Tab-separated table of C-alpha atoms in Angstrom:
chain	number	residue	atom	x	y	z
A	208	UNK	CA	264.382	64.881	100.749
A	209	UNK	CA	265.430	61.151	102.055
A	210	UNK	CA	268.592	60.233	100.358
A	211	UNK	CA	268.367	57.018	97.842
A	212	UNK	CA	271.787	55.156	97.027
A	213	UNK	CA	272.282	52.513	94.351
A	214	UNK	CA	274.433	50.376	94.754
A	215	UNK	CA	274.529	49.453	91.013
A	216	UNK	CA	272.674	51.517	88.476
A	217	UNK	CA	270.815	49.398	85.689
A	218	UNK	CA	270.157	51.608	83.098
A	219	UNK	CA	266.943	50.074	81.192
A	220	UNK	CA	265.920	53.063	79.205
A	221	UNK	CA	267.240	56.244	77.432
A	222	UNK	CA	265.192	58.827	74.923
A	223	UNK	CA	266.307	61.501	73.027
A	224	UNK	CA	263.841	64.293	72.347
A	225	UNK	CA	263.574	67.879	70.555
A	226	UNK	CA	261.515	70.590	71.508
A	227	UNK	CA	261.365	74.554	71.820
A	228	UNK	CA	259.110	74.413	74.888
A	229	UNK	CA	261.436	75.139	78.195
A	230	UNK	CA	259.680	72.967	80.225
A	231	UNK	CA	257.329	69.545	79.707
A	232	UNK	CA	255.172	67.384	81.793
A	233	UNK	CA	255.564	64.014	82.733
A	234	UNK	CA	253.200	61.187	83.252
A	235	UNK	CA	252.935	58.207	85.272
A	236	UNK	CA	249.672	56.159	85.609
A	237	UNK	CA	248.621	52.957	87.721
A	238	UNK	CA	247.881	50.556	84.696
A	239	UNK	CA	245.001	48.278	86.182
A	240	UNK	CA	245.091	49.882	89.379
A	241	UNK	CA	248.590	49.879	90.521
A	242	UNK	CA	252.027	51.329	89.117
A	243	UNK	CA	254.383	49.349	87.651
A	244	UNK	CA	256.995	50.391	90.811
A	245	UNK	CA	256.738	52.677	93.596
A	246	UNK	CA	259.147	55.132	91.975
A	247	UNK	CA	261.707	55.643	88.561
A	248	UNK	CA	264.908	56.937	88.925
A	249	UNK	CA	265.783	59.580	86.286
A	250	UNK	CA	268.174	61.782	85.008
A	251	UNK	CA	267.794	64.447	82.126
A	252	UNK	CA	270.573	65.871	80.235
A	253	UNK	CA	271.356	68.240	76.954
A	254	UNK	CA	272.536	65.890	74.175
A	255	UNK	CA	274.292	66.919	70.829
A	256	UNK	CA	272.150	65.302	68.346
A	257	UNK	CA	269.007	63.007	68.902
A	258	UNK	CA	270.392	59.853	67.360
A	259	UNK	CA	271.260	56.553	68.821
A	260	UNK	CA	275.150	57.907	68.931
A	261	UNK	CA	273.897	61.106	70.680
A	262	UNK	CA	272.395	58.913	73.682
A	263	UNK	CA	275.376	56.785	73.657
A	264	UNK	CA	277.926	59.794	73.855
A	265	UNK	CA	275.903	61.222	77.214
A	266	UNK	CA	275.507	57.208	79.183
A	267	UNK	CA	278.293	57.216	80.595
A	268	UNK	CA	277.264	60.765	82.218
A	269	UNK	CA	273.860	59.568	82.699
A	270	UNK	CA	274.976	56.577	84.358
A	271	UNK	CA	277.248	58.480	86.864
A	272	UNK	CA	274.037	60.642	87.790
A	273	UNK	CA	271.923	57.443	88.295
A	274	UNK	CA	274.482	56.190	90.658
A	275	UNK	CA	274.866	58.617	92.799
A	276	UNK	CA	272.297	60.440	95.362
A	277	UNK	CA	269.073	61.509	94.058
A	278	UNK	CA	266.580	64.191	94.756
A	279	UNK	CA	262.892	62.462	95.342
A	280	UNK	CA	260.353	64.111	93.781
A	281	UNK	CA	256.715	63.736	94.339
A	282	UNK	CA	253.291	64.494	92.375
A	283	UNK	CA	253.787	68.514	90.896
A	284	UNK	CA	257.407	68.590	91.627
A	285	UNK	CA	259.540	70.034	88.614
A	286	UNK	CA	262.258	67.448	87.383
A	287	UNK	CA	265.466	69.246	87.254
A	288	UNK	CA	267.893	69.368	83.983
A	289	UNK	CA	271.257	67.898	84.518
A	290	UNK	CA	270.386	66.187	87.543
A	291	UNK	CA	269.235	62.850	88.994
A	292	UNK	CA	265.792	62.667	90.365
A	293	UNK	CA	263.757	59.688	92.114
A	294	UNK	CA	259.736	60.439	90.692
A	295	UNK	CA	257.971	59.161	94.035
A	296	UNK	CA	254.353	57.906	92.798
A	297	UNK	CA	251.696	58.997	94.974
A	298	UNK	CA	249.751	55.799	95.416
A	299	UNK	CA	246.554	57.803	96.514
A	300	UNK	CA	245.770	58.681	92.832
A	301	UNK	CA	245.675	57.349	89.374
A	302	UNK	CA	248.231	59.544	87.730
A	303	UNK	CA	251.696	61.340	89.094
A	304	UNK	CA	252.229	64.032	87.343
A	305	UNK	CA	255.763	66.238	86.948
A	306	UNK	CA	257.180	69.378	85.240
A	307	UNK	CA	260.595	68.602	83.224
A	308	UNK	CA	262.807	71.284	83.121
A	309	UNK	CA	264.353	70.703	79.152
A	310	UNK	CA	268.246	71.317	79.546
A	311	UNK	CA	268.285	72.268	75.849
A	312	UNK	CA	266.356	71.966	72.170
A	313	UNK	CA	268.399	68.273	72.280
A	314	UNK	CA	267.549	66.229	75.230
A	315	UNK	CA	268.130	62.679	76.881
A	316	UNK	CA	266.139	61.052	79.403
A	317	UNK	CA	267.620	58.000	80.779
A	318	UNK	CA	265.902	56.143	83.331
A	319	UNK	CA	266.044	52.640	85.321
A	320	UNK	CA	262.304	51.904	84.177
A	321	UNK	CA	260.723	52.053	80.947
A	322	UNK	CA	258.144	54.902	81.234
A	323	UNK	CA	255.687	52.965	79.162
A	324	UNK	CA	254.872	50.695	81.608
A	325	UNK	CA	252.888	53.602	83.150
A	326	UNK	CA	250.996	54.633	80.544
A	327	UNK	CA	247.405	53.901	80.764
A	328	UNK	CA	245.737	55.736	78.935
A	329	UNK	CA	247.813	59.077	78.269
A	330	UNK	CA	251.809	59.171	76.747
A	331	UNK	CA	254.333	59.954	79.768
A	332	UNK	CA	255.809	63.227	77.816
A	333	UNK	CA	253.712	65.728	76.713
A	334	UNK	CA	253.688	69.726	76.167
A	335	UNK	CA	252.165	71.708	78.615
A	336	UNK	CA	249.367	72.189	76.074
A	337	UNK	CA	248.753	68.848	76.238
A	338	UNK	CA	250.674	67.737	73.077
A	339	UNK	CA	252.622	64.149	72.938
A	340	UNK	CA	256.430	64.452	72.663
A	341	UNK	CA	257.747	61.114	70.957
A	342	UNK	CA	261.480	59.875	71.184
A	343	UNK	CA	263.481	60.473	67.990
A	344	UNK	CA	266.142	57.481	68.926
A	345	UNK	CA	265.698	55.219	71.937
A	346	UNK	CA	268.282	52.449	73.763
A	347	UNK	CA	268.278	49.352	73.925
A	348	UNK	CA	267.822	50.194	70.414
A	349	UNK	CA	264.902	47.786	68.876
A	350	UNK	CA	266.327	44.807	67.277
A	351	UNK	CA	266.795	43.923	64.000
A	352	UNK	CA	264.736	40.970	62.781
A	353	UNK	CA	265.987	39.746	59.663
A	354	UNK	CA	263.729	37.749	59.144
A	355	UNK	CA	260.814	40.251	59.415
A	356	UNK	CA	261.578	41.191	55.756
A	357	UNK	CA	260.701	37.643	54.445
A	358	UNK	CA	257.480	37.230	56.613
A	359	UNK	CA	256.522	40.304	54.888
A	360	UNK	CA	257.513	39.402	51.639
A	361	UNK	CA	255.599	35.997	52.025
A	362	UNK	CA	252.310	37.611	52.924
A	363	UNK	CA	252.574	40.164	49.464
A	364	UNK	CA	253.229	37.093	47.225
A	365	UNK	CA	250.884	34.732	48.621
């Protein structure tokens, strides 16, 4: 495995996530024909909790992970838990696919790249069986418009 070294980690995305299943499968697709980068750097850790707070707690770790030297992984490769890992996409086909080792029932994923940019036309985290696992909390958190509420109430009374 070649080495990768950031020089400054940008966290862009983190996911918490419950299961029972030991291991998962990740998804990346070319949307219209290419992928939205060449790779994603990721790290997966056991959190306490699945809330916002829970991902918060575990960043810092994450972070420290994400900064340091990662293991590349390519198409069929098994993501490690408690690790850093760089998911090489395999140009050559539509859709890179990976086993996630789940550290725990509670779990984190915290990447540099938000994983629905390569979705085309299947979600990135599924069950072996082919079921869709959906975040419970996610960061950046999504904002709150408060003026959402009045839009809405506008459209009932008119």
């Amino acid at each position: 495995a070649k080495p990768s070294f950031y020089l400054v980690m940008s966290l862009v995305w983190a996911g918490s996530f419950i299961t029972e299943a030991p291991t998962l499968g990740w998804i990346s697709q070319k949307v219209d024909g290419s992928y939205a980068a060449p790779s994603m750097r990721m790290a997966v850790l056991e959190l306490n909790g699945t809330t916002v707070a829970a991902l918060e707690d575990a960043r810092s770790r994450a972070e420290l992970l994400l900064s340091s030297t990662c293991d590349e992984r390519h198409d069929g490769d098994t993501l490690r838990a408690e690790a850093c890992s760089d998911l090489i996409f395999d140009e050559g086909v539509w859709q890179t696919t990976y086993r996630m080792a789940v550290p725990g029932r509670q779990f984190g994923v915290f990447a540099d790249n938000l994983p629905i940019t390569f979705e085309q036309d299947s979600h990135y985290l599924k069950t072996l069986d082919g079921a869709n696992v959906e975040p419970i909390a996610e960061l950046p958190e999504a904002p709150d418009i408060p003026w959402a509420e009045g839009i809405g109430a506008a459209f009932a009374v008119n």
